[in-house]
Amino acid sequence: MSYLPARSITRRLFAAAAAAAAAGAIASAACAASSSPAAHAAPVIPACTGTTSLGAWIAVSLGSEASGTTYYPLEFTNTGGYTCSLSGYPVVSAISRAGVRLGSPAGRGLLTIAPRVVLAPGATAHTTLAYHGRLVSTGGGCGPVDTAVELRVYLAGQKRATYAAFGFQACSHAGPVYLTITEPIRAGVGTNKG
């Protein structure tokens, strides 16, 4: 029976241990690289813009009335070829046929949490527009009643507006807030239930 010298066995064990340690270090580095924030960073999704990728419209047929206020879904559809995102409360004003703002801009609800909504091409998101028609009269600072033909809509962080056709009676002077955006933009098509 032949035996290997002790020195040869020690060298072989040392070499095997070193190889195992090196393999472990490589595996650890690979795991660390794959779990780093850069490796799992979400793709950057640009904001939807009214001039290039977003259409706004009022779902008039889905309006519902309660106590002199009519609630309409204000819809936003991604008309572009790329996914985009939006969030928060839009800034909305009534606009006359002459292109002049009528009355005060719309008020807004009290919710402070506004999640980002991601819209694939063709997808729709919504909020709710409340029209307080009882506040539109010749008294109380409203001024002469005029007819709005559209809404001018600025999305959060945007400097260019999009427009939604919508005809209704409006105050001509700043004063009563007769429009309110009741909630931040949410995913999906709006209905007369919200």
Short mmCIF file of C-alpha atoms in Angstrom, two decimals:
data_model
loop_
_atom_site.label_atom_id
_atom_site.label_comp_id
_atom_site.label_asym_id
_atom_site.label_seq_id
_atom_site.Cartn_x
_atom_site.Cartn_y
_atom_site.Cartn_z
CA MET A 1 0.00 0.00 0.00
CA SER A 2 1.44 3.34 -0.98
CA TYR A 3 0.89 6.62 0.82
CA LEU A 4 1.17 10.14 -0.46
CA PRO A 5 3.51 12.32 1.45
CA ALA A 6 1.74 14.54 4.02
CA ARG A 7 3.07 17.66 2.29
CA SER A 8 1.36 16.66 -1.03
CA ILE A 9 -2.01 16.07 0.71
CA THR A 10 -1.78 19.40 2.52
CA ARG A 11 -1.05 21.20 -0.76
CA ARG A 12 -4.00 19.50 -2.45
CA LEU A 13 -6.39 20.38 0.41
CA PHE A 14 -5.13 23.96 0.44
CA ALA A 15 -5.60 24.24 -3.36
CA ALA A 16 -9.13 22.76 -3.12
CA ALA A 17 -10.06 25.15 -0.29
CA ALA A 18 -8.67 28.12 -2.23
CA ALA A 19 -10.66 27.11 -5.34
CA ALA A 20 -13.85 26.76 -3.26
CA ALA A 21 -13.28 30.16 -1.66
CA ALA A 22 -12.69 31.76 -5.06
CA ALA A 23 -15.88 30.19 -6.46
CA GLY A 24 -17.81 31.43 -3.42
CA ALA A 25 -16.43 34.94 -3.86
CA ILE A 26 -17.42 34.95 -7.54
CA ALA A 27 -20.94 33.72 -6.67
CA SER A 28 -21.28 36.35 -3.94
CA ALA A 29 -20.16 39.10 -6.30
CA ALA A 30 -22.66 37.92 -8.93
CA CYS A 31 -25.47 37.91 -6.38
CA ALA A 32 -24.49 41.35 -5.10
CA ALA A 33 -24.40 42.72 -8.63
CA SER A 34 -27.82 41.28 -9.47
CA SER A 35 -29.39 42.66 -6.28
CA SER A 36 -27.88 46.11 -6.54
CA PRO A 37 -30.31 49.01 -7.06
CA ALA A 38 -28.80 49.70 -10.49
CA ALA A 39 -29.49 46.14 -11.64
CA HIS A 40 -33.15 46.30 -10.55
CA ALA A 41 -33.88 49.99 -11.23
CA ALA A 42 -37.30 50.50 -12.76
CA PRO A 43 -37.25 51.87 -16.28
CA VAL A 44 -37.77 55.61 -16.48
CA ILE A 45 -41.29 56.30 -17.71
CA PRO A 46 -41.73 59.81 -19.11
CA ALA A 47 -44.62 62.02 -18.08
CA CYS A 48 -47.63 62.12 -20.36
CA THR A 49 -47.88 65.49 -22.07
CA GLY A 50 -51.01 67.06 -23.46
CA THR A 51 -49.39 68.18 -26.66
CA THR A 52 -47.90 64.87 -27.76
CA SER A 53 -49.35 61.83 -26.05
CA LEU A 54 -52.48 62.57 -24.07
CA GLY A 55 -56.07 63.28 -25.00
CA ALA A 56 -58.50 64.68 -22.42
CA TRP A 57 -62.27 64.31 -22.64
CA ILE A 58 -65.41 64.56 -20.52
CA ALA A 59 -67.68 61.50 -20.35
CA VAL A 60 -70.83 63.66 -20.48
CA SER A 61 -73.20 60.69 -20.74
CA LEU A 62 -71.88 59.37 -17.41
CA GLY A 63 -72.63 62.55 -15.46
CA SER A 64 -74.60 62.12 -12.25
CA GLU A 65 -76.29 64.84 -10.21
CA ALA A 66 -76.65 65.27 -6.47
CA SER A 67 -77.78 68.39 -4.56
CA GLY A 68 -77.26 70.82 -7.45
CA THR A 69 -73.81 69.46 -8.39
CA THR A 70 -73.17 67.32 -11.45
CA TYR A 71 -70.20 64.94 -11.38
CA TYR A 72 -68.48 64.03 -14.64
CA PRO A 73 -65.58 61.66 -15.30
CA LEU A 74 -62.65 63.65 -16.74
CA GLU A 75 -60.78 61.05 -18.78
CA PHE A 76 -57.16 61.00 -19.98
CA THR A 77 -56.21 58.60 -22.79
CA ASN A 78 -52.65 57.87 -23.92
CA THR A 79 -52.85 58.56 -27.66
CA GLY A 80 -49.12 58.11 -28.23
CA GLY A 81 -47.08 55.06 -29.12
CA TYR A 82 -45.16 54.85 -25.83
CA THR A 83 -46.02 54.25 -22.19
CA CYS A 84 -46.19 57.44 -20.10
CA SER A 85 -47.20 58.40 -16.56
CA LEU A 86 -49.22 61.04 -14.75
CA SER A 87 -50.29 61.81 -11.19
CA GLY A 88 -51.88 64.35 -8.90
CA TYR A 89 -54.64 66.84 -9.50
CA PRO A 90 -54.86 68.53 -12.90
CA VAL A 91 -55.34 72.31 -13.00
CA VAL A 92 -58.60 72.94 -14.88
CA SER A 93 -60.23 76.14 -16.18
CA ALA A 94 -63.30 76.87 -18.28
CA ILE A 95 -62.52 78.51 -21.64
CA SER A 96 -64.83 80.61 -23.83
CA ARG A 97 -65.20 80.43 -27.60
CA ALA A 98 -62.85 83.45 -27.74
CA GLY A 99 -60.17 81.50 -25.83
CA VAL A 100 -60.61 83.48 -22.60
CA ARG A 101 -60.68 81.87 -19.17
CA LEU A 102 -64.10 82.10 -17.57
CA GLY A 103 -64.26 82.58 -13.81
CA SER A 104 -61.93 81.02 -11.27
CA PRO A 105 -59.91 77.86 -11.93
CA ALA A 106 -61.35 74.64 -10.53
CA GLY A 107 -60.86 73.89 -6.87
CA ARG A 108 -59.42 70.56 -5.77
CA GLY A 109 -60.18 67.83 -3.28
CA LEU A 110 -58.34 67.29 -0.03
CA LEU A 111 -56.56 63.99 -0.68
CA THR A 112 -52.80 64.36 -0.37
CA ILE A 113 -51.76 60.90 -1.58
CA ALA A 114 -51.54 60.82 -5.36
CA PRO A 115 -50.00 57.64 -6.74
CA ARG A 116 -48.35 57.66 -10.14
CA VAL A 117 -50.53 56.17 -12.87
CA VAL A 118 -48.74 54.43 -15.74
CA LEU A 119 -50.60 54.47 -19.07
CA ALA A 120 -49.75 52.08 -21.87
CA PRO A 121 -50.66 53.25 -25.39
CA GLY A 122 -54.45 53.36 -25.65
CA ALA A 123 -55.01 53.11 -21.86
CA THR A 124 -57.16 55.60 -19.94
CA ALA A 125 -57.03 57.17 -16.48
CA HIS A 126 -59.54 59.53 -14.89
CA THR A 127 -60.50 61.95 -12.18
CA THR A 128 -63.90 63.48 -11.33
CA LEU A 129 -64.99 67.00 -12.27
CA ALA A 130 -67.77 68.47 -10.11
CA TYR A 131 -69.81 71.26 -11.75
CA HIS A 132 -71.64 73.37 -9.15
CA GLY A 133 -74.22 74.85 -11.51
CA ARG A 134 -76.18 76.50 -8.69
CA LEU A 135 -73.22 78.88 -8.14
CA VAL A 136 -73.37 80.15 -11.73
CA SER A 137 -75.67 83.17 -11.69
CA THR A 138 -75.46 86.89 -12.30
CA GLY A 139 -75.05 87.59 -8.57
CA GLY A 140 -72.40 86.86 -5.97
CA GLY A 141 -69.40 88.06 -7.97
CA CYS A 142 -69.97 85.65 -10.85
CA GLY A 143 -70.57 88.47 -13.35
CA PRO A 144 -72.50 87.92 -16.54
CA VAL A 145 -73.07 84.25 -17.25
CA ASP A 146 -71.16 83.09 -20.34
CA THR A 147 -70.86 79.79 -22.19
CA ALA A 148 -67.71 77.69 -21.88
CA VAL A 149 -66.87 75.52 -24.88
CA GLU A 150 -63.90 73.60 -23.46
CA LEU A 151 -61.75 72.92 -20.44
CA ARG A 152 -58.07 73.83 -20.39
CA VAL A 153 -56.17 71.16 -18.45
CA TYR A 154 -52.62 71.36 -17.11
CA LEU A 155 -51.20 68.14 -15.71
CA ALA A 156 -48.87 68.25 -12.70
CA GLY A 157 -45.44 69.54 -13.73
CA GLN A 158 -46.51 70.42 -17.29
CA LYS A 159 -46.32 73.85 -18.89
CA ARG A 160 -48.45 73.05 -21.93
CA ALA A 161 -52.15 72.40 -21.68
CA THR A 162 -54.44 69.87 -23.24
CA TYR A 163 -58.08 70.69 -23.96
CA ALA A 164 -61.35 68.81 -23.49
CA ALA A 165 -64.47 69.92 -25.38
CA PHE A 166 -67.27 70.62 -22.91
CA GLY A 167 -70.12 73.13 -23.20
CA PHE A 168 -71.71 74.58 -20.05
CA GLN A 169 -72.74 77.84 -18.38
CA ALA A 170 -69.88 79.59 -16.60
CA CYS A 171 -69.13 82.68 -14.53
CA SER A 172 -67.35 85.35 -16.52
CA HIS A 173 -65.57 86.88 -13.49
CA ALA A 174 -63.29 85.29 -10.92
CA GLY A 175 -65.27 84.67 -7.76
CA PRO A 176 -67.31 81.58 -6.97
CA VAL A 177 -65.43 78.32 -7.52
CA TYR A 178 -68.03 76.47 -9.58
CA LEU A 179 -65.74 73.63 -10.75
CA THR A 180 -63.88 71.17 -8.49
CA ILE A 181 -61.53 68.29 -9.24
CA THR A 182 -62.59 65.98 -6.43
CA GLU A 183 -59.75 63.44 -6.46
CA PRO A 184 -56.27 62.81 -7.86
CA ILE A 185 -55.98 61.02 -11.19
CA ARG A 186 -56.65 57.28 -10.91
CA ALA A 187 -56.13 54.35 -13.27
CA GLY A 188 -58.97 53.11 -15.43
CA VAL A 189 -61.96 54.62 -17.18
CA GLY A 190 -64.19 56.72 -14.97
CA THR A 191 -67.88 55.91 -14.48
CA ASN A 192 -70.79 57.72 -12.91
CA LYS A 193 -69.85 55.88 -9.69
CA GLY A 194 -66.39 57.52 -9.54
#
